[in-house]
mmCIF file of C-alpha atoms and ligand atoms in Angstrom:
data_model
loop_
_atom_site.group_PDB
_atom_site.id
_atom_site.type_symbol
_atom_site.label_atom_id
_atom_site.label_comp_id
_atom_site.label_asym_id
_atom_site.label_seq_id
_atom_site.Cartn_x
_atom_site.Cartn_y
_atom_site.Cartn_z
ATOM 1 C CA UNK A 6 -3.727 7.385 17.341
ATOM 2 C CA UNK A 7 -7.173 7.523 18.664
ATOM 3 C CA UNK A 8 -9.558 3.980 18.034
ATOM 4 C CA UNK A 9 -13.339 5.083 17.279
ATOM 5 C CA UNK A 10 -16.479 3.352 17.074
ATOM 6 C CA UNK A 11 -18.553 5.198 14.979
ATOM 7 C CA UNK A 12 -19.951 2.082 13.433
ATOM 8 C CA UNK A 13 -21.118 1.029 16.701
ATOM 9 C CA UNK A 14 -19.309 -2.032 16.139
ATOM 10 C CA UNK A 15 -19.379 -4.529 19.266
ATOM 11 C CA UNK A 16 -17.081 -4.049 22.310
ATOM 12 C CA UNK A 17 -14.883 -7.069 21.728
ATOM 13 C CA UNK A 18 -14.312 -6.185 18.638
ATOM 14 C CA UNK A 19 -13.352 -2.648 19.122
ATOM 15 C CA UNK A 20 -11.150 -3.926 22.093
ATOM 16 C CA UNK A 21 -9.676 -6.280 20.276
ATOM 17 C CA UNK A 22 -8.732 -3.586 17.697
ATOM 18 C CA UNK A 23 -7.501 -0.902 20.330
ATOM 19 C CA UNK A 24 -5.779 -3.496 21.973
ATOM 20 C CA UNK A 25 -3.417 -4.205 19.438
ATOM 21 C CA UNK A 26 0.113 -5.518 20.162
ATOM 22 C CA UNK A 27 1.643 -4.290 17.719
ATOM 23 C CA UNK A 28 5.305 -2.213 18.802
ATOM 24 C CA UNK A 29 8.289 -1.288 16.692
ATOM 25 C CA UNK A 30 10.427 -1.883 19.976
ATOM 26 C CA UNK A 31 13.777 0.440 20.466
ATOM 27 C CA UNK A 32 14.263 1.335 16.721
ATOM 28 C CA UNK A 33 14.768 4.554 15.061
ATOM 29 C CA UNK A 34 12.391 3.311 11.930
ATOM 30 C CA UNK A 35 10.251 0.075 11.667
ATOM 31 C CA UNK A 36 10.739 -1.729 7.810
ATOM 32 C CA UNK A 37 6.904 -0.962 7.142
ATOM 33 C CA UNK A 38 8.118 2.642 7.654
ATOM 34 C CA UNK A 39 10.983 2.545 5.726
ATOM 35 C CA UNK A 40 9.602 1.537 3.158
ATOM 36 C CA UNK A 41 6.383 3.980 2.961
ATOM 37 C CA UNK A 42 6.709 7.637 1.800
ATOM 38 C CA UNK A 43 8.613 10.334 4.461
ATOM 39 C CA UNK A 44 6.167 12.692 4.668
ATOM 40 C CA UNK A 45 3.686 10.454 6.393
ATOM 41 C CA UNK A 46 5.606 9.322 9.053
ATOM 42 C CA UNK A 47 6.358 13.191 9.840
ATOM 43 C CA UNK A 48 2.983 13.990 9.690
ATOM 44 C CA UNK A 49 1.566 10.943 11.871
ATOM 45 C CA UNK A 50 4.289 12.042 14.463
ATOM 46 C CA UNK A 51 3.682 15.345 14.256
ATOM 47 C CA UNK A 52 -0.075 14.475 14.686
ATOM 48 C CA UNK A 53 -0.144 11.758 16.932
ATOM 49 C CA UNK A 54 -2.310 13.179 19.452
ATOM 50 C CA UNK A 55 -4.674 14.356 16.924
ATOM 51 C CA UNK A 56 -4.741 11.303 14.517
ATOM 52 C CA UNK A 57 -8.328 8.806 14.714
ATOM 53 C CA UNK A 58 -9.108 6.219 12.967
ATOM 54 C CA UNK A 59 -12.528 4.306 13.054
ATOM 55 C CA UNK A 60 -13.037 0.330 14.488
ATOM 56 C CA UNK A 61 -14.735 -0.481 11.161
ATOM 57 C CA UNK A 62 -11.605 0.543 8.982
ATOM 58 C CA UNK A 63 -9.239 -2.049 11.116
ATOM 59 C CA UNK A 64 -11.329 -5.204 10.366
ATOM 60 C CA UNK A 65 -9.349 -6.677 7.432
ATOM 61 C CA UNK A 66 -5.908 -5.808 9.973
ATOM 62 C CA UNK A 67 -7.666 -8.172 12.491
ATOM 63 C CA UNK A 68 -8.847 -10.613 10.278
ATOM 64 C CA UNK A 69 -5.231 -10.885 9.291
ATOM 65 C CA UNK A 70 -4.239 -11.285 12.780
ATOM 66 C CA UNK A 71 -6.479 -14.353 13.448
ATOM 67 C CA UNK A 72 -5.222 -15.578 10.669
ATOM 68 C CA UNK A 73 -1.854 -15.633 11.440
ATOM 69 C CA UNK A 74 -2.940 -17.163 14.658
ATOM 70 C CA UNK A 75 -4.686 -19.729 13.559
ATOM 71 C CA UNK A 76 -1.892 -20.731 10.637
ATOM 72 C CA UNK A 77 0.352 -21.543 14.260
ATOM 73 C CA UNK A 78 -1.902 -25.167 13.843
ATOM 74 C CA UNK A 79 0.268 -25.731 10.392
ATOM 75 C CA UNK A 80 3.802 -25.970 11.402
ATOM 76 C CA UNK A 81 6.113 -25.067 14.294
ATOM 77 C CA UNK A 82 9.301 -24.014 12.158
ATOM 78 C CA UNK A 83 7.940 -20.831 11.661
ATOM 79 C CA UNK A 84 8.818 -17.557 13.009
ATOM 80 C CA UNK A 85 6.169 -16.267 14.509
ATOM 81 C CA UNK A 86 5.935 -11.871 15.590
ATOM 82 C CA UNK A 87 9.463 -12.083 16.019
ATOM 83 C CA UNK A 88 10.812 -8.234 15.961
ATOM 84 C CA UNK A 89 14.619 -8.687 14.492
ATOM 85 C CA UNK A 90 16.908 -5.629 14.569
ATOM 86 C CA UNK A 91 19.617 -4.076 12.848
ATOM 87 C CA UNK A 92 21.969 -0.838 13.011
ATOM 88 C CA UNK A 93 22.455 0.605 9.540
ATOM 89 C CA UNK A 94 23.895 4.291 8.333
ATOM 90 C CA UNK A 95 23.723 5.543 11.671
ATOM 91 C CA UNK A 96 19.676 4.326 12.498
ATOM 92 C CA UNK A 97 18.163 1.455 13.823
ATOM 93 C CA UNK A 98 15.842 -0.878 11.771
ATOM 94 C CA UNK A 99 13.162 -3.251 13.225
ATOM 95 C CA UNK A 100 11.559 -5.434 11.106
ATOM 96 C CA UNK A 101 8.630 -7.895 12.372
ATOM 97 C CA UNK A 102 7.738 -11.082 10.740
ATOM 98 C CA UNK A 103 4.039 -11.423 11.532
ATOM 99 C CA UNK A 104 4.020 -14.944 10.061
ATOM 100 C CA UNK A 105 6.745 -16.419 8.048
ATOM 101 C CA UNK A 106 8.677 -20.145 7.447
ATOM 102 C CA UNK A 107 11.958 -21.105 6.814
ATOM 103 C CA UNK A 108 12.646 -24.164 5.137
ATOM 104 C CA UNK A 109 15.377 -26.192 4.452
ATOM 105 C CA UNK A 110 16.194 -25.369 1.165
ATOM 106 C CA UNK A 111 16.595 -21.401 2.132
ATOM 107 C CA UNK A 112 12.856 -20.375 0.965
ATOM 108 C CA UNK A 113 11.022 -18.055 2.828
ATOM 109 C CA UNK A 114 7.542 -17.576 3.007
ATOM 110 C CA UNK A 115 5.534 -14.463 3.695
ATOM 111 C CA UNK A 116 1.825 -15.486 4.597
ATOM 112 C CA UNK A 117 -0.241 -12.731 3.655
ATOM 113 C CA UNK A 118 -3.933 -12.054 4.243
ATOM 114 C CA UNK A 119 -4.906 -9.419 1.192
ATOM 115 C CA UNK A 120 -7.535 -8.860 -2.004
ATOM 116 C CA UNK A 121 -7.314 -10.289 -5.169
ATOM 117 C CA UNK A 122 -7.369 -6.532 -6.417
ATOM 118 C CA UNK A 123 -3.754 -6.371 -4.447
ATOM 119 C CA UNK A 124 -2.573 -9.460 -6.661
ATOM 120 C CA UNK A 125 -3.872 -8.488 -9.666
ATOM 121 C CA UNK A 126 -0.656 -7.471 -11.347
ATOM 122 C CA UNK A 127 1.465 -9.768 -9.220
ATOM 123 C CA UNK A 128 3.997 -8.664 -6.025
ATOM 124 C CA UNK A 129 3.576 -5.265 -5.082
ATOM 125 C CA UNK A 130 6.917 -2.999 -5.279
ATOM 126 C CA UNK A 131 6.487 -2.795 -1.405
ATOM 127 C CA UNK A 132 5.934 -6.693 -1.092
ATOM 128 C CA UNK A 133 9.195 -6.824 -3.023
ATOM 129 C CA UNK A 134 10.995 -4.558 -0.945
ATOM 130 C CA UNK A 135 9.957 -5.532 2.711
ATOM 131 C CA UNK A 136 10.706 -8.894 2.476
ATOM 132 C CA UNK A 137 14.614 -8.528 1.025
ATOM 133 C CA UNK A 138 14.667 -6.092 3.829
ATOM 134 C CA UNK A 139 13.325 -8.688 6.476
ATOM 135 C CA UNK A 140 15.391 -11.259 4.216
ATOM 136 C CA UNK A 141 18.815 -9.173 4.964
ATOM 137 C CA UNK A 142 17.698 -8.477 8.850
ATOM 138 C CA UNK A 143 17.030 -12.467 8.860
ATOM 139 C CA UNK A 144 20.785 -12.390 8.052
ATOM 140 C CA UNK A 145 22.441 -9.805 10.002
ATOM 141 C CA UNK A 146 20.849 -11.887 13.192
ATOM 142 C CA UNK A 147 21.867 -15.280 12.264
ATOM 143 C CA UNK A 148 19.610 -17.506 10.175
ATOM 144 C CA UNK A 149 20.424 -19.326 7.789
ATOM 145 C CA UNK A 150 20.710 -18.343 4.191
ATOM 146 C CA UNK A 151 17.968 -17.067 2.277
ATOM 147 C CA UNK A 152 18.302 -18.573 -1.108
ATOM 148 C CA UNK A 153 13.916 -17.840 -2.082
ATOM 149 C CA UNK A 154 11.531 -15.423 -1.074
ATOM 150 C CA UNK A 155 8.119 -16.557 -1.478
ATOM 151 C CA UNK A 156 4.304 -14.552 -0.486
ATOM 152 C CA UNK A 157 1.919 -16.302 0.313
ATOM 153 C CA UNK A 158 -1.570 -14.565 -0.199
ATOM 154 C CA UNK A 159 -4.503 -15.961 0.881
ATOM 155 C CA UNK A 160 -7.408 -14.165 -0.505
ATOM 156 C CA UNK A 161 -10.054 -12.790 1.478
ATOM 157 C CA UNK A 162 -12.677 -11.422 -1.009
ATOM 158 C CA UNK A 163 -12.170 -14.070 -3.209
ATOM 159 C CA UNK A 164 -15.153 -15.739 -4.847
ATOM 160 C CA UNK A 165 -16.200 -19.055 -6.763
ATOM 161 C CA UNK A 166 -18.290 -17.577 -9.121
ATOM 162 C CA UNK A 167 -15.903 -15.068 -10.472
ATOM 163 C CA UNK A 168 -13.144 -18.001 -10.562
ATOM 164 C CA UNK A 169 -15.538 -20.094 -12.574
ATOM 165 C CA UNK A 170 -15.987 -17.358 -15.270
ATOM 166 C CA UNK A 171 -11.898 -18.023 -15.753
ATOM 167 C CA UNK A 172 -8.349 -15.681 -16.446
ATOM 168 C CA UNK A 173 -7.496 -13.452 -15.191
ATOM 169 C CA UNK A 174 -8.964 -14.485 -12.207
ATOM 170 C CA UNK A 175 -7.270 -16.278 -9.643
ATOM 171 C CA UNK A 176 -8.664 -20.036 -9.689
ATOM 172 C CA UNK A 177 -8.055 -20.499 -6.182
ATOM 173 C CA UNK A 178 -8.397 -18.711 -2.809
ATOM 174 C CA UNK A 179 -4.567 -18.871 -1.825
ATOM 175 C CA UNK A 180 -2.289 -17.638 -4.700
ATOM 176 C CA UNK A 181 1.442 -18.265 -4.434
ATOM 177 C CA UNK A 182 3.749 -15.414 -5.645
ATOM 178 C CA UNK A 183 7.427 -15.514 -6.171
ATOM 179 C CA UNK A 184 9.462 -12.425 -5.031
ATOM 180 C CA UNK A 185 12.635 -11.446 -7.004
ATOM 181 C CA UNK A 186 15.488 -11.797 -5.309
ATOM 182 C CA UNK A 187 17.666 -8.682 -4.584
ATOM 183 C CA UNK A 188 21.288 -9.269 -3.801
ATOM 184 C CA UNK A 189 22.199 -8.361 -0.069
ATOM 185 C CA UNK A 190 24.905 -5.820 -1.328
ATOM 186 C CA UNK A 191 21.488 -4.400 -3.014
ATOM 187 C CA UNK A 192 19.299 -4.704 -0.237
ATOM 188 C CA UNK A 193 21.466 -2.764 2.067
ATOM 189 C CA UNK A 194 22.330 0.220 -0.573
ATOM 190 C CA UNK A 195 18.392 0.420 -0.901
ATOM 191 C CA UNK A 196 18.132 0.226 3.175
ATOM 192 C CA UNK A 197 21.004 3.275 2.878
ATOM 193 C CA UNK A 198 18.751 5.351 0.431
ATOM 194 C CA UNK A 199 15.814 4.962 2.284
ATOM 195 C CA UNK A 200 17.333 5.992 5.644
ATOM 196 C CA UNK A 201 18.861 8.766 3.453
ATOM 197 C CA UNK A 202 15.149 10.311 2.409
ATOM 198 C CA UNK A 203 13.604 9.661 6.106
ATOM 199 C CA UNK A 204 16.464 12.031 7.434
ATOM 200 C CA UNK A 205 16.017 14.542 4.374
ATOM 201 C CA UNK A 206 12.223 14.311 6.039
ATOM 202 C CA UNK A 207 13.295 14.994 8.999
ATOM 203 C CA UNK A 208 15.495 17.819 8.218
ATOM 204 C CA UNK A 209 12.381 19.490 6.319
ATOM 205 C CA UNK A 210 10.393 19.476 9.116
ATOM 206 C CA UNK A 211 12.695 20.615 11.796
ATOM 207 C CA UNK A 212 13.839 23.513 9.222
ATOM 208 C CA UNK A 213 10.083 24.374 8.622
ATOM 209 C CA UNK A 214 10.866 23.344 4.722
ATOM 210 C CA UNK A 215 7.853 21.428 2.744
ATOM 211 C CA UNK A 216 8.014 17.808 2.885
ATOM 212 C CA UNK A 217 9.430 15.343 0.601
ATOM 213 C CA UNK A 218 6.514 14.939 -1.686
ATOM 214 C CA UNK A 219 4.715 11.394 -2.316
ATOM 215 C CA UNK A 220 4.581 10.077 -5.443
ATOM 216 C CA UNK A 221 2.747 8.946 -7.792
ATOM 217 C CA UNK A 222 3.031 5.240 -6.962
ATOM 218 C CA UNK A 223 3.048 6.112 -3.428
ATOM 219 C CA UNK A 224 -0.392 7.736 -3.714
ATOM 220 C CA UNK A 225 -2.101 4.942 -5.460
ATOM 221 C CA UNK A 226 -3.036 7.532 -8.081
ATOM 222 C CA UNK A 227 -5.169 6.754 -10.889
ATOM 223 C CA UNK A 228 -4.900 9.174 -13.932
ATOM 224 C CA UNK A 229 -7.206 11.122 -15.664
ATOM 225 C CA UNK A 230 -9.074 9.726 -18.696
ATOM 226 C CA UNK A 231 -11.418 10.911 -21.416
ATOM 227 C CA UNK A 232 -13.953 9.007 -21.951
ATOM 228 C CA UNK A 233 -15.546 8.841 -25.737
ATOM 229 C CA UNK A 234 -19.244 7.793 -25.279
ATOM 230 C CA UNK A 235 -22.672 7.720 -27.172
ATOM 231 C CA UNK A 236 -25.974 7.693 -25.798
ATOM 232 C CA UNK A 237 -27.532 3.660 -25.486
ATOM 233 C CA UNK A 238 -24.057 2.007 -25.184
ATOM 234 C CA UNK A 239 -23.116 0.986 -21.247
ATOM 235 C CA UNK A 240 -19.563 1.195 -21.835
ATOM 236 C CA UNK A 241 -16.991 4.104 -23.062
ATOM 237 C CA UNK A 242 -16.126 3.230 -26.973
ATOM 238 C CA UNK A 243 -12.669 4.599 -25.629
ATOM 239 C CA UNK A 244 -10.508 5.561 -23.208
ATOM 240 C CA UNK A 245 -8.053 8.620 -23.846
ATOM 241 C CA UNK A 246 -5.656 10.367 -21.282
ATOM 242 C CA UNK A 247 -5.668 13.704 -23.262
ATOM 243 C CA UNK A 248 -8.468 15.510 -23.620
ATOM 244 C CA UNK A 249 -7.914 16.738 -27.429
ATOM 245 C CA UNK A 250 -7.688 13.205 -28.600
ATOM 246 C CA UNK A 251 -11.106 12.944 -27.448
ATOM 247 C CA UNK A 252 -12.682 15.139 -28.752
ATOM 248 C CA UNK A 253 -11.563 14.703 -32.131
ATOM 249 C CA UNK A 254 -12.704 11.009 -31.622
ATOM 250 C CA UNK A 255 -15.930 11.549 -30.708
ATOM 251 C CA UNK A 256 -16.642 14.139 -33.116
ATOM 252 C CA UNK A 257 -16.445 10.996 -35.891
ATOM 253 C CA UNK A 258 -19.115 9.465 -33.775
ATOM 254 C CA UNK A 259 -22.541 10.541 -33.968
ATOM 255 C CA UNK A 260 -24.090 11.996 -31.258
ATOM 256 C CA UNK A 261 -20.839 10.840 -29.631
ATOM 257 C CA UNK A 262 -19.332 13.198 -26.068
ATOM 258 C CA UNK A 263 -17.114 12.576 -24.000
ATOM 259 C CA UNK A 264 -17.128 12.501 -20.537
ATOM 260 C CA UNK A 265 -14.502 14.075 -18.277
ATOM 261 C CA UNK A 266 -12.956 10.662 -15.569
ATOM 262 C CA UNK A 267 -11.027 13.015 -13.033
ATOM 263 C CA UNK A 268 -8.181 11.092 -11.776
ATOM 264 C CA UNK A 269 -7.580 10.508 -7.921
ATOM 265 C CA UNK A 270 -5.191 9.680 -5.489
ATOM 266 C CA UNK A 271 -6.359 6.456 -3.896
ATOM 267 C CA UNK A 272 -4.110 6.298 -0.607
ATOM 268 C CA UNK A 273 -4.948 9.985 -0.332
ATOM 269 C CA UNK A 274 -9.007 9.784 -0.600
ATOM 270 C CA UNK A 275 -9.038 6.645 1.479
ATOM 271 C CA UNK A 276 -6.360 5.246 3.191
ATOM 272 C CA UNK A 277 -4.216 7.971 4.125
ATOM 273 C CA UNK A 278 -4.543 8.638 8.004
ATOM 274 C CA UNK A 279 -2.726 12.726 7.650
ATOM 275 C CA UNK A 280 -4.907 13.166 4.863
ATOM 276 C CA UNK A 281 -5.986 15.703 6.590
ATOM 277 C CA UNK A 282 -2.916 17.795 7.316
ATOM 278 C CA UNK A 283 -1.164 17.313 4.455
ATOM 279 C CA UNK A 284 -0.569 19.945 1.876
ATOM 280 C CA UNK A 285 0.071 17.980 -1.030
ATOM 281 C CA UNK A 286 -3.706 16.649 -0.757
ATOM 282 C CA UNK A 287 -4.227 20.174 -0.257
ATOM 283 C CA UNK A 288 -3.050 21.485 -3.392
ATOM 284 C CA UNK A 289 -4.238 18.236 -5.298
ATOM 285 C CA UNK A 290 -7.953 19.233 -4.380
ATOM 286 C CA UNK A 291 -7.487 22.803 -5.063
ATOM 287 C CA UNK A 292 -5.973 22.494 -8.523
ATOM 288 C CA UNK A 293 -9.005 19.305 -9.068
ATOM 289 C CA UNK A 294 -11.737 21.575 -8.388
ATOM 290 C CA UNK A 295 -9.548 24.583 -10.544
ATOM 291 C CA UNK A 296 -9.954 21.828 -13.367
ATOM 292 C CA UNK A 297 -13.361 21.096 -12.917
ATOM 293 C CA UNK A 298 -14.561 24.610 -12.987
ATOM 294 C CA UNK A 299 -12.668 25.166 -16.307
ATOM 295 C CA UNK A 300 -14.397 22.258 -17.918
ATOM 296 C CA UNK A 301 -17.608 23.468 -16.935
ATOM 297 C CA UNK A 302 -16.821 27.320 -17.773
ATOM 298 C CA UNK A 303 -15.466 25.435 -21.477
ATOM 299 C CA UNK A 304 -18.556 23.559 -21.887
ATOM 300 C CA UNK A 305 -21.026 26.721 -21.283
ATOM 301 C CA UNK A 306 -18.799 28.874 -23.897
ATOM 302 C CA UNK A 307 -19.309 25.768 -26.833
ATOM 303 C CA UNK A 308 -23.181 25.175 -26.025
HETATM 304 S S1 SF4 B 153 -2.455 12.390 1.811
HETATM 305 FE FE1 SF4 B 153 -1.455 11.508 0.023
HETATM 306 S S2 SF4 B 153 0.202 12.909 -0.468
HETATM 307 FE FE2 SF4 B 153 -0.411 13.326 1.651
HETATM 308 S S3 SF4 B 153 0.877 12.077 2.970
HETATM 309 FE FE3 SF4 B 153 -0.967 10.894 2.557
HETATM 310 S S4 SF4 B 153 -0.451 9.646 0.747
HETATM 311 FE FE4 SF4 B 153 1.071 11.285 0.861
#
């Protein structure tokens, strides 16, 4: 992976980003990679030379990294970019805690720099997941028990104003989120299915085969909606997810049309480095614009 500067952001800071620590030491698969979908880690490795990614779009990574740094001031029981590993179904797993505490009761905490979008509807699946992973590495090397699993997010686009104007915004700027608790015995089937899929990847792309697909939830993908609207009102009257609905709504309106919300892949359009070389975001586009055209062929034949 190539660093940019497009931006023309300052040296230090584009050094600082290109000179990023970060390793997943002697492992077969890192937990961050476990967890994510198998067709992007073929296609990163398969692109590696190839793959670029701007200064400007690693800002909120460093951020994240001074912050850990800086939280070292708070306390000195915690373990700090410690890289733990573990040997499971025939791989090995690394897992890193970038910034995490122990206490003496058995919770751990997760200190996470993130958006109070990422909050919004609590922990995220992958939240969930990564730390009962790092919570069963934690015990295959030693700690102590791990009775409470605990994230920490402190909120970097947070604002007062928004808070003041009340729920469901978060009142404060550091929200603390409980994580349910898997059972090791869990943990380590989940580890097993996981390995299971990044080998099925694997296999594909030796064998020439299509990749495992993403899914839904892995592609942050929003869904299409119809919405019914009148002329002089800001806002949709309603939302529908099938077209036919829709129309027969806004034919009870007058003057009322609705207007066609394509849906979209979020990871895909804007976080998703093999965007690019992927033919699921391939095919996603093609059939989008396919749709698009037939709306606008369907909407010359009624007027
Ligand atoms: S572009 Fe989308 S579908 Fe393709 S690998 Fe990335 S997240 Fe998955």
């Amino acid at each position: 992976m190539q660093i940019t500067n497009h931006a023309n952001l300052p040296a230090a800071i584009v050094n600082a980003v290109r000179n990023d620590p970060y390793n997943a030491g002697a492992c077969d698969i890192s937990v961050t990679r476990l967890i994510g979908p198998p067709q992007i880690r073929v296609l990163e490795r398969e692109h590696a030379e190839d793959l670029t990614e701007d200064a400007s779009d690693r800002i909120w990574s460093l951020i994240g990294q001074i912050g850990h740094g800086i939280l070292e001031r708070a306390e000195s029981a915690a373990i700090a970019e410690r890289r733990l590993f573990a040997d499971l179904a025939g791989w090995r797993i690394s897992g890193q805690f970038d910034r995490m505490t122990i206490e003496d009761d058995g919770t751990l905490s997760d200190y996470k720099f993130t958006s109070v979008w990422a909050v919004a509807d609590g922990i995220k699946p992958e939240w969930e997941a990564q730390l009962n992973i790092l919570r069963w590495l934690a015990t295959q090397n030693g700690y102590p028990p791990i009775r409470r699993l605990l994230v920490v997010a402190i909120l970097r686009d947070w604002s007062k104003g928004k808070a003041r104007q009340g729920h469901p915004y978060p009142p404060h700027q550091v929200k603390v989120l409980p994580v349910p608790l898997w059972s090791l015995d869990e943990t380590r089937h989940y580890i097993i299915e996981r390995i299971q899929l990044h080998k099925f990847g694997d296999e594909c792309a030796a064998n020439g085969d299509p990749l495992p697909q993403c899914t839904e939830a892995e592609r942050w993908a929003k869904p299409t909606t119809y919405a019914v609207r009148k002329p002089g009102r800001k806002t949709a009257i309603k939302l529908h997810d099938n077209e036919d609905d829709a129309l027969t709504h806004s034919a009870e309106i007058p003057s009322g049309y609705v207007e066609h919300r394509p849906g979209e892949s979020i990871r895909c359009a804007d976080y998703c480095a093999v965007a690019d070389y992927c033919a699921q975001r391939s095919a996603e586009i093609a059939s989008r614009e396919g749709t698009a055209n037939d709306a606008k062929r369907a909407q010359a034949e009624a007027a």
